[in-house]
C-alpha positions in Angstrom: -134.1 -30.4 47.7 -130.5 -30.9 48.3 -128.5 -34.0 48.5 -127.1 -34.6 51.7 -123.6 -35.5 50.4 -123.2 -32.6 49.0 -120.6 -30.1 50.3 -122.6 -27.6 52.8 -125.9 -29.6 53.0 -126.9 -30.5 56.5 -126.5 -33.8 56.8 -127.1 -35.6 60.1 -128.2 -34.1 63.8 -127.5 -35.7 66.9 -128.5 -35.0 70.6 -126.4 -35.4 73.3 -128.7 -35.9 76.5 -127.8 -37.3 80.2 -130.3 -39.7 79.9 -130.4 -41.0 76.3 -132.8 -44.3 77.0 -135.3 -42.3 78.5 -135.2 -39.2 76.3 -135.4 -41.5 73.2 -138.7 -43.0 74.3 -140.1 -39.5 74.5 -139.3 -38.5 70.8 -140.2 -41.7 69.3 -143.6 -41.7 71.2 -144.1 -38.2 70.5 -143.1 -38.5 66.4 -144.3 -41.9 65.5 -140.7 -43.2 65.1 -140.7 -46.7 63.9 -137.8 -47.9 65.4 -134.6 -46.7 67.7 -131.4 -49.0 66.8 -128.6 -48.8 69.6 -125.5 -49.7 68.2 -122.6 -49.8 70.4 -119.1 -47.7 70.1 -116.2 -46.7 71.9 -117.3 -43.7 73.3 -120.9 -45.6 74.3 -124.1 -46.6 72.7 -125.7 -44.6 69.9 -129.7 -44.7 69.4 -130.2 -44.2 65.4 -133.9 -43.1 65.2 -135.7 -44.6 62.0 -138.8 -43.9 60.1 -139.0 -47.2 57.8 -135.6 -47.5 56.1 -134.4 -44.1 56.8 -132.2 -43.2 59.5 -133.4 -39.9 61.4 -130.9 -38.8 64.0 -128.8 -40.0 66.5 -128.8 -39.7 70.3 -126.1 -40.5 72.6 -125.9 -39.9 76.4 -123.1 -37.6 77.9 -120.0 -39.0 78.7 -118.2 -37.7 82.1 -116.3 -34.9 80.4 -119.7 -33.3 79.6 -121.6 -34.2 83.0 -123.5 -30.9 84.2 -123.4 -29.4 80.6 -126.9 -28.6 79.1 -128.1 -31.0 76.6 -128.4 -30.3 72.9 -128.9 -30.8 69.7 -126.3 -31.0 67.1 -126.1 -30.4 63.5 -123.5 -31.6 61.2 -122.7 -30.0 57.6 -121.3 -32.1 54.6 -117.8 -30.9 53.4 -115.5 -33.0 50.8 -112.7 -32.6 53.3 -112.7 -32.0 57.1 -109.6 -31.3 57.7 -109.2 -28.9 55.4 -112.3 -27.1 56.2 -112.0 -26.7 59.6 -108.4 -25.2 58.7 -110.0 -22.4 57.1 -112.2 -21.9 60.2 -110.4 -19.1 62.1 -109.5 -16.9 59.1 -113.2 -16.9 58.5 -114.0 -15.9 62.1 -115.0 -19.3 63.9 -113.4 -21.4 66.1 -112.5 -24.8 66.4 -113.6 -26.7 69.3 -112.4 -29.8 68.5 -109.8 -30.9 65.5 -111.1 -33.1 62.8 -111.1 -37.1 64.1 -112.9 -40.4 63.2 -115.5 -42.2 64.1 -116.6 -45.3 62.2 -117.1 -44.7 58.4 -116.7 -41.0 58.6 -114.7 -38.1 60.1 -115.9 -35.0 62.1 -114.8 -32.1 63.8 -116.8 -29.5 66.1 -117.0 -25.7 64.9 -118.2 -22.3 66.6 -119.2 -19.4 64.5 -117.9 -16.1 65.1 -121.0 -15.9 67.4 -120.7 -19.0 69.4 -123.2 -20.9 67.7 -121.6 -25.0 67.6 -122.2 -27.3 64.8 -119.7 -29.9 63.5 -118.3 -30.6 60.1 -119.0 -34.2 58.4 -117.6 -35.9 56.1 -116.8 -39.9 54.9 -118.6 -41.6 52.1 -120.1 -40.7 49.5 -123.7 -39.8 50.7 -127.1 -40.0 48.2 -130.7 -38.7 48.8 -132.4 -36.0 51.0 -131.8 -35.1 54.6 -134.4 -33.1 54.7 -138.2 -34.3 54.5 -141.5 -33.4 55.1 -143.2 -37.2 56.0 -143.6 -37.3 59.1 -141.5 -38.0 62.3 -138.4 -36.7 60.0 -135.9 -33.7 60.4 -137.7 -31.3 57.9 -135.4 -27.9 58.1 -131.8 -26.4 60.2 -132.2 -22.7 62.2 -129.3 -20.7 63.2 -131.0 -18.1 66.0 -128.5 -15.6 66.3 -128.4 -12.0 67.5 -126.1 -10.8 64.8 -128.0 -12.4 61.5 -125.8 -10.2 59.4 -122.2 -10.7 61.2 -122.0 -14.1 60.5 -123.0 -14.5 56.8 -119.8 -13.9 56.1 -118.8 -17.3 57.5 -121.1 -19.3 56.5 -120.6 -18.5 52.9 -116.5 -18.4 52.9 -116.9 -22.3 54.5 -120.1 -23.7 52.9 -120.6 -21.4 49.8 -124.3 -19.9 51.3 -125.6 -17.1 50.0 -127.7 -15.4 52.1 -131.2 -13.9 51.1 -133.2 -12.0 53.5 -137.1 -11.4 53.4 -139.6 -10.3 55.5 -141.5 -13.3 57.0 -144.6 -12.4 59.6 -143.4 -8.8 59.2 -140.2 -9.9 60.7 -136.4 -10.2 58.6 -136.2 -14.5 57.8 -132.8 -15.3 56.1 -132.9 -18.2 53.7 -129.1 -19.5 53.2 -129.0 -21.0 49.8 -126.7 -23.4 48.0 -127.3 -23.1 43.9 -131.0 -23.2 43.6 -131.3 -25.8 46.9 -131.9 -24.4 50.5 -129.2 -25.2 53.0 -130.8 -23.0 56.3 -132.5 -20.8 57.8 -131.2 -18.1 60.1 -133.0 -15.3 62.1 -132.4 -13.0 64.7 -132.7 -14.6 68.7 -136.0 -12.9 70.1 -135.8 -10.2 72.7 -137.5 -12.1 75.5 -134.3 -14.7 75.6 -132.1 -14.1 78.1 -128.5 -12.7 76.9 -126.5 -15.8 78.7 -128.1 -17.9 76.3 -125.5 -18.2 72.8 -126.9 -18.4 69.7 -127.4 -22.0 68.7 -128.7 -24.1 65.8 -131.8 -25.9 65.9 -133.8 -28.3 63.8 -137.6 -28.7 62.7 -139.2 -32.5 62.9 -142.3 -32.9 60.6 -145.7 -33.5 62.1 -149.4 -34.2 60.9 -150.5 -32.1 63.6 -148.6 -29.4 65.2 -151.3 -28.8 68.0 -151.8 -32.0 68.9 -148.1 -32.5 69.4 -148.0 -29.3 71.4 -150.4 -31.2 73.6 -149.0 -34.3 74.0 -145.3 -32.8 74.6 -147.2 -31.0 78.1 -148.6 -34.0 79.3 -145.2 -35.8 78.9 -143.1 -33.7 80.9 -141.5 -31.2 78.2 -142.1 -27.4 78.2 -143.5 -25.5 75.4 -141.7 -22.1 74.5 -143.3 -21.0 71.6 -146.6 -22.6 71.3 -148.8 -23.5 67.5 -148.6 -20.4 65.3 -149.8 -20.1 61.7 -147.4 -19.2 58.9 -148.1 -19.5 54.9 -146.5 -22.9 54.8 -147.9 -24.4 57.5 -148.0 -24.0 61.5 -145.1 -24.6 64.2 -143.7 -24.8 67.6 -141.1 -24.8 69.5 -140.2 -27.0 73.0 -138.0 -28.4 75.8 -137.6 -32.1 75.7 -137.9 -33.4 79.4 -134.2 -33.2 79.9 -134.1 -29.6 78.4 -132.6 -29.9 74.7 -135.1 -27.5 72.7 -136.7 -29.0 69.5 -139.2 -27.5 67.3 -142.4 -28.9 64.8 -143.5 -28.0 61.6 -147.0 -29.2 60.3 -146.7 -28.3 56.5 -149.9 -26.7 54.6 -151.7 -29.0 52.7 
């Protein structure tokens, strides 16, 4: 697995939500998260979702300028210097949303693809261990859905150093972006049945023990369930609305 401080690895996800208090007690009842640390800063209090010592995500609710916006998820990519990554963005085709600033112990900035697709550049101290994990309750993998898979490899790779390899997964083209031997992301093309106003987006994969029962449970607690359990070779998954709309998907791995 890849080491989150290293330049290109998907290193943190955030949502922003209307309602973080309440949204956060859905995920950690739904995931078995030991704990949700609110820690206050200027732009208002962030919930740090932990599984034992590690630290999860983060949530925070939406400020005034983003009032009426849809809520979402957020993924954030290592790079050894912000600013000079997101200088490179718009000869490579993106966009910047907004310019490299700080926040406490680090420095971000907020990127589109050539596509539209948002995620935000990270950087700050030197970071050690795995972002990604399979125990449970834990962000497990990153998804670019996209209806131009092969337009925007391009990007990635000029910024991040991906190299894309494409295979056929449930008779359908899966693109694995890798970084050396590690794997940074997925990417595959948006389905058919989504409507065109939606832009492609990122999304993220929590580890579950059981991906059905989850399914369940997300029902009965007020979320929606767009892509309900299905069976792949490494295990079975699922994809949701959280009851404020943000989507979210599971992944139960084979044993």
């Amino acid at each position: 697995m890849i080491n989150a401080g290293t330049h290109g690895a998907v290193t943190w996800i955030d949502l922003s939500t209307p309602d973080v208090k309440a949204v956060a007690e859905f995920y950690q009842e739904l995931l078995g998260w030991d704990d949700v640390v609110v820690s206050p800063t200027p732009m208002g209090d962030y919930h740090i979702a932990m599984v034992g010592d590690h630290q999860v995500c983060g949530m925070m609710g939406q400020g005034p300028e983003l009032l009426g916006t849809p809520p979402m998820w957020t993924i954030f990519i290592y790079v050894d210097d912000v600013d000079a990554t997101a200088g490179r963005v718009a000869e490579a085709g993106g966009t910047v949303l907004t310019q490299p600033f700080d926040i406490p112990d680090a420095r971000i900035a907020v990127i589109a693809d050539p596509k539209g697709a948002v995620f935000g550049l990270f950087g700050g101290p030197e970071i050690e261990g795995e972002f990604y994990s399979e125990d449970v309750g834990r962000i497990c993998w990153a998804e670019l859905m996209t209806r131009d898979p092969e337009g925007v490899q391009g990007f990635y790779g000029d910024l991040f150093g991906w190299e894309a390899v494409t295979e056929l997964a449930a008779g359908n083209p899966y693109t694995t972006f890798k970084l050396g031997d590690d794997m940074a992301a997925g990417m595959m093309m948006m389905p058919a049945d989504v409507p065109p106003e939606v832009p492609a987006y990122w999304s993220m994969y929590f580890t579950v023990a059981d991906c059905a029962g989850t399914e369940k449970r997300v029902a009965e607690m007020g979320g929606e369930v767009y892509v309900p359990t299905m069976t792949l070779d490494m295990g079975k998954f699922a994809s949701f609305a959280d009851p404020q709309g943000a989507t979210f998907n599971i992944m139960e791995y084979a044993k």
